[in-house]
């Protein structure tokens, strides 16, 4: 297996199981205990955009080491430690995506398939007991990256920031995170513990579908929005099995397209600035909606964009 695939999948798992669900779950979603995490993420992404990266491999190795140090104290994090955790994730993600631009769509699909399968299997693992997971994942990243031969990468220069593409990414992340965080707090719709294998298979179907049939991100807007609308509908109708089938498919499908588009940008600065909106602003807004139990806002935004976006972007290739 390509060692960079291991780096990507382990880091995605770290974000899902530790930074996103683990820490939030351990702190019972109390925003006053967590607000420095996204602040650190935004700062990290901005610095990653502005910094002159002379040795990307050494930067990542060092920051993965910082992840291990932070993970040693999991989940007893202060606001300062959460700020640092957010910074590390925010800084490393654009670099990792840029480095992964040397790989193809097949390697991306494999990395996402591994992370979704393992992440789903471990999702119900108690939040407070994930310290070993938090330590092992960055260790895997360090070892795999150490033995990976990183060659010189192409850099594309941009005259304009691709804000239209980023806006679509933000919409998808927002719709996904709002539903995901709402489901995480909904005891009556706990699909992960009851339909674990169904969700894993659905994720793999979504990855396979995006790899073989998903082309340009913009052209996939109607399909992705349609799948999100159906997922929201199944949630409100309280049909957990149908939700467990459809929702993971759309998550995996759009994420393959999203990451592939970010890889194609081939510019750390542009990727990092994109991640400010995609990785932090959109998710933070969605988390606020979920915490306040106002999922209807996300549904309204999704509905408006379902009508407007296909026409507005029909000429964007």
Coordinates of C-alpha atoms in Angstrom, one line a residue:
X1 CA 0.0 0.0 0.0
X2 CA 1.1 3.6 -0.7
X3 CA 2.5 4.9 2.5
X4 CA 1.0 8.3 1.9
X5 CA -2.4 6.7 1.9
X6 CA -1.7 5.5 5.5
X7 CA -0.8 9.1 6.4
X8 CA -4.0 10.5 4.9
X9 CA -6.3 7.8 6.5
X10 CA -4.7 8.0 9.9
X11 CA -5.0 11.8 9.9
X12 CA -8.6 11.7 8.8
X13 CA -9.3 9.2 11.6
X14 CA -7.5 11.5 14.1
X15 CA -9.7 14.4 13.0
X16 CA -12.9 12.3 13.1
X17 CA -12.4 10.3 16.3
X18 CA -10.4 12.8 18.4
X19 CA -10.6 16.4 17.2
X20 CA -14.2 16.3 16.0
X21 CA -16.2 13.7 18.0
X22 CA -13.8 12.6 20.8
X23 CA -13.1 16.0 22.3
X24 CA -16.6 17.3 21.7
X25 CA -18.1 14.2 23.3
X26 CA -15.8 14.3 26.3
X27 CA -16.8 17.9 27.0
X28 CA -20.5 17.1 26.5
X29 CA -20.7 19.7 23.6
X30 CA -20.3 22.6 26.0
X31 CA -19.3 25.4 23.7
X32 CA -17.6 27.5 26.5
X33 CA -15.2 24.6 26.9
X34 CA -14.5 24.1 23.2
X35 CA -14.5 27.5 21.5
X36 CA -10.7 27.8 21.3
X37 CA -10.5 24.6 19.1
X38 CA -12.0 26.3 15.9
X39 CA -10.1 29.5 16.7
X40 CA -6.8 27.6 16.7
X41 CA -7.9 25.8 13.5
X42 CA -8.4 29.1 11.7
X43 CA -5.1 30.5 13.0
X44 CA -3.3 27.4 11.9
X45 CA -4.8 27.5 8.4
X46 CA -4.0 31.1 8.0
X47 CA -0.4 30.7 9.1
X48 CA -0.1 27.6 6.8
X49 CA -1.2 29.9 3.9
X50 CA 1.3 32.7 4.8
X51 CA 4.3 30.6 5.9
X52 CA 7.2 29.9 3.5
X53 CA 7.3 26.1 3.5
X54 CA 10.9 25.0 3.0
X55 CA 10.6 21.4 4.1
X56 CA 7.0 20.1 4.0
X57 CA 8.0 16.6 5.2
X58 CA 9.8 17.9 8.3
X59 CA 7.0 20.3 9.1
X60 CA 4.5 17.4 9.1
X61 CA 6.8 15.1 11.1
X62 CA 7.2 17.8 13.8
X63 CA 3.5 18.6 14.0
X64 CA 2.5 14.9 14.1
X65 CA 4.9 14.7 17.1
X66 CA 3.0 17.6 18.7
X67 CA -0.2 15.6 18.1
X68 CA 1.3 12.7 20.1
X69 CA 2.3 15.1 23.0
X70 CA -1.2 16.6 23.0
X71 CA -2.8 13.1 22.8
X72 CA -0.9 12.0 25.9
X73 CA -3.1 14.2 28.0
X74 CA -6.4 13.3 26.3
X75 CA -9.1 14.1 27.2
X76 CA -8.0 16.4 30.0
X77 CA -7.6 19.5 27.8
X78 CA -7.6 23.1 28.8
X79 CA -8.7 25.9 26.5
X80 CA -5.0 26.5 25.7
X81 CA -4.4 22.9 24.7
X82 CA -7.5 22.9 22.6
X83 CA -6.2 26.0 20.9
X84 CA -3.0 24.2 20.1
X85 CA -4.8 21.1 18.9
X86 CA -6.9 23.2 16.6
X87 CA -3.8 25.0 15.4
X88 CA -2.0 21.7 14.6
X89 CA -5.0 20.3 12.7
X90 CA -5.5 23.6 10.8
X91 CA -1.9 23.9 9.9
X92 CA -1.2 20.3 8.8
X93 CA -4.3 19.6 6.8
X94 CA -3.6 22.0 3.8
X95 CA 0.0 20.7 3.7
X96 CA -1.1 17.1 3.7
X97 CA -3.7 17.7 0.9
X98 CA -1.0 19.5 -1.1
X99 CA 1.4 16.7 -0.7
X100 CA -1.3 14.2 -1.6
X101 CA -1.8 16.0 -4.9
X102 CA 1.1 13.8 -6.2
X103 CA -1.3 10.8 -5.9
X104 CA -4.3 9.9 -8.1
X105 CA -8.0 9.6 -7.4
X106 CA -7.6 5.9 -6.7
X107 CA -5.2 6.5 -3.8
X108 CA -7.6 9.2 -2.5
X109 CA -10.5 6.8 -2.7
X110 CA -8.6 4.1 -0.9
X111 CA -7.5 6.5 1.9
X112 CA -11.1 7.7 2.4
X113 CA -12.5 4.1 2.3
X114 CA -10.1 3.0 5.1
X115 CA -10.8 6.0 7.3
X116 CA -14.6 5.7 6.9
X117 CA -14.6 2.0 7.5
X118 CA -12.4 2.1 10.6
X119 CA -13.9 5.4 11.8
X120 CA -17.5 3.9 11.7
X121 CA -16.3 0.7 13.5
X122 CA -14.8 2.8 16.3
X123 CA -17.4 5.5 16.4
X124 CA -19.3 4.0 19.4
X125 CA -16.0 3.6 21.4
X126 CA -16.4 5.7 24.6
X127 CA -15.1 9.3 24.1
X128 CA -13.2 9.3 27.4
X129 CA -11.3 6.1 26.5
X130 CA -9.9 7.1 23.2
X131 CA -6.4 8.0 24.5
X132 CA -4.7 5.0 22.9
X133 CA -6.4 5.8 19.6
X134 CA -5.2 9.4 19.9
X135 CA -1.6 8.2 20.4
X136 CA -1.5 5.5 17.8
X137 CA -2.9 7.5 14.9
X138 CA -0.2 10.3 14.7
X139 CA 2.4 7.6 15.4
X140 CA 1.3 5.8 12.3
X141 CA 1.4 9.1 10.4
X142 CA 5.0 9.7 11.5
X143 CA 6.3 6.2 10.6
X144 CA 4.5 6.1 7.2
X145 CA 5.7 9.6 6.2
X146 CA 9.2 8.9 7.3
X147 CA 9.6 6.1 4.8
X148 CA 7.7 7.9 2.0
X149 CA 9.9 9.4 -0.7
X150 CA 8.5 12.9 -1.1
X151 CA 9.5 14.4 -4.5
X152 CA 9.3 18.0 -5.7
X153 CA 5.7 19.0 -6.3
X154 CA 4.1 21.3 -8.9
X155 CA 2.8 24.6 -7.7
X156 CA -0.1 26.3 -9.6
X157 CA -0.3 30.1 -9.4
X158 CA -3.8 31.7 -9.2
X159 CA -4.8 35.2 -10.3
X160 CA -8.2 34.8 -8.6
X161 CA -9.3 32.8 -5.6
X162 CA -11.7 30.0 -6.6
X163 CA -14.4 31.3 -4.2
X164 CA -17.3 29.7 -6.2
X165 CA -15.8 26.2 -5.8
X166 CA -15.1 26.9 -2.1
X167 CA -18.7 28.1 -1.6
X168 CA -20.0 24.8 -2.9
X169 CA -17.7 22.9 -0.6
X170 CA -18.8 25.0 2.4
X171 CA -22.4 24.2 1.6
X172 CA -21.8 20.5 1.5
X173 CA -19.7 20.5 4.7
X174 CA -22.3 22.7 6.4
X175 CA -25.2 20.4 5.5
X176 CA -23.2 17.3 6.4
X177 CA -21.9 18.6 9.8
X178 CA -25.3 20.0 10.9
X179 CA -27.0 16.6 10.3
X180 CA -24.1 14.6 11.7
X181 CA -23.8 16.7 14.9
X182 CA -27.6 16.5 15.3
X183 CA -27.6 12.8 15.0
X184 CA -24.7 12.5 17.4
X185 CA -26.9 14.1 20.0
X186 CA -30.1 12.2 19.1
X187 CA -30.6 9.1 21.2
X188 CA -33.6 8.0 19.2
X189 CA -31.6 8.0 15.9
X190 CA -28.4 6.4 17.0
X191 CA -27.7 4.7 13.6
X192 CA -24.0 4.1 14.3
X193 CA -24.4 1.5 17.1
X194 CA -27.4 -0.3 15.5
X195 CA -26.5 -0.3 11.8
X196 CA -22.7 -0.2 12.0
X197 CA -22.1 -2.7 9.1
X198 CA -24.8 -1.1 7.0
X199 CA -23.1 2.3 7.3
X200 CA -19.6 0.8 6.5
X201 CA -21.0 -0.8 3.3
X202 CA -22.8 2.4 2.4
X203 CA -19.6 4.4 2.8
X204 CA -17.7 2.1 0.6
X205 CA -20.5 2.3 -2.0
X206 CA -20.2 6.1 -1.9
X207 CA -16.5 6.0 -2.3
X208 CA -16.8 3.5 -5.2
X209 CA -19.5 5.6 -6.9
X210 CA -17.4 8.8 -6.6
X211 CA -14.3 7.1 -8.0
X212 CA -16.0 5.5 -11.0
X213 CA -18.8 7.9 -11.8
X214 CA -18.1 11.2 -10.1
X215 CA -16.4 13.7 -12.4
X216 CA -16.2 17.5 -12.0
X217 CA -17.3 18.7 -8.6
X218 CA -19.7 21.4 -10.1
X219 CA -21.4 18.9 -12.3
X220 CA -22.3 16.8 -9.3
X221 CA -24.2 19.5 -7.5
X222 CA -27.7 18.3 -8.3
X223 CA -26.9 14.7 -7.3
X224 CA -25.2 15.6 -4.0
X225 CA -27.9 18.1 -3.0
X226 CA -30.6 15.6 -3.8
X227 CA -29.0 13.0 -1.6
X228 CA -28.7 15.5 1.2
X229 CA -32.4 16.4 0.9
X230 CA -33.3 12.7 1.0
X231 CA -31.1 12.2 4.1
X232 CA -32.7 15.1 5.9
X233 CA -36.1 13.7 5.0
X234 CA -35.3 10.3 6.4
X235 CA -34.1 11.9 9.6
X236 CA -37.4 13.9 10.1
X237 CA -39.5 10.9 9.1
X238 CA -37.5 8.9 11.7
X239 CA -36.5 6.0 9.4
X240 CA -33.1 5.1 10.7
X241 CA -32.3 2.1 8.4
X242 CA -33.0 4.2 5.3
X243 CA -30.9 7.0 6.8
X244 CA -28.1 4.6 7.5
X245 CA -28.1 3.6 3.9
X246 CA -28.4 7.0 2.1
X247 CA -26.5 9.4 4.4
X248 CA -23.1 7.6 4.4
X249 CA -23.3 7.3 0.7
X250 CA -23.6 11.1 0.2
X251 CA -20.9 11.7 2.8
X252 CA -18.3 9.5 1.1
X253 CA -19.4 10.6 -2.4
X254 CA -19.0 14.3 -1.9
X255 CA -15.9 14.0 0.2
X256 CA -14.0 12.1 -2.6
X257 CA -15.0 15.0 -5.0
X258 CA -14.1 17.6 -2.4
X259 CA -10.7 16.3 -1.5
X260 CA -9.9 15.6 -5.2
X261 CA -10.7 19.2 -6.1
X262 CA -8.6 20.5 -3.2
X263 CA -5.7 18.3 -4.4
X264 CA -6.1 19.7 -7.9
X265 CA -5.6 23.2 -6.6
X266 CA -1.9 22.3 -6.1
X267 CA -1.1 25.4 -4.1
X268 CA -0.7 25.3 -0.3
X269 CA -1.8 28.9 0.2
X270 CA -5.1 28.5 -1.8
X271 CA -5.8 25.1 -0.1
X272 CA -5.2 26.6 3.3
X273 CA -7.4 29.6 2.7
X274 CA -10.1 27.3 1.3
X275 CA -9.9 25.2 4.5
X276 CA -10.6 28.3 6.6
X277 CA -14.1 28.3 5.1
X278 CA -14.6 24.6 4.4
X279 CA -12.9 23.1 7.5
X280 CA -13.7 25.6 10.2
X281 CA -16.3 28.3 9.4
X282 CA -18.8 25.9 7.9
X283 CA -18.4 23.2 10.5
X284 CA -18.5 25.7 13.4
X285 CA -21.7 27.2 12.1
X286 CA -23.2 23.7 11.7
X287 CA -22.1 22.8 15.2
X288 CA -23.8 25.9 16.6
X289 CA -27.1 24.9 14.8
X290 CA -26.9 21.3 16.2
X291 CA -26.1 22.5 19.8
X292 CA -29.2 24.8 19.7
X293 CA -31.3 22.1 18.1
X294 CA -32.1 24.3 15.0
X295 CA -31.6 21.8 12.2
X296 CA -34.4 23.5 10.3
X297 CA -31.9 26.4 9.5
X298 CA -29.6 24.0 7.7
X299 CA -32.6 22.5 5.9
X300 CA -33.7 25.9 4.8
X301 CA -30.2 26.8 3.5
X302 CA -30.0 23.5 1.7
X303 CA -33.4 24.1 0.1
X304 CA -32.5 27.6 -1.1
X305 CA -29.2 26.4 -2.6
X306 CA -31.0 23.5 -4.2
X307 CA -33.0 25.9 -6.2
X308 CA -30.4 28.6 -6.9
X309 CA -26.9 27.0 -7.1
X310 CA -27.4 24.8 -10.2
X311 CA -28.4 27.8 -12.3
X312 CA -25.8 30.1 -10.9
X313 CA -22.9 27.6 -11.5
X314 CA -24.1 26.1 -14.7
X315 CA -21.4 27.8 -16.7
X316 CA -18.6 26.9 -14.2
X317 CA -16.4 24.0 -15.2

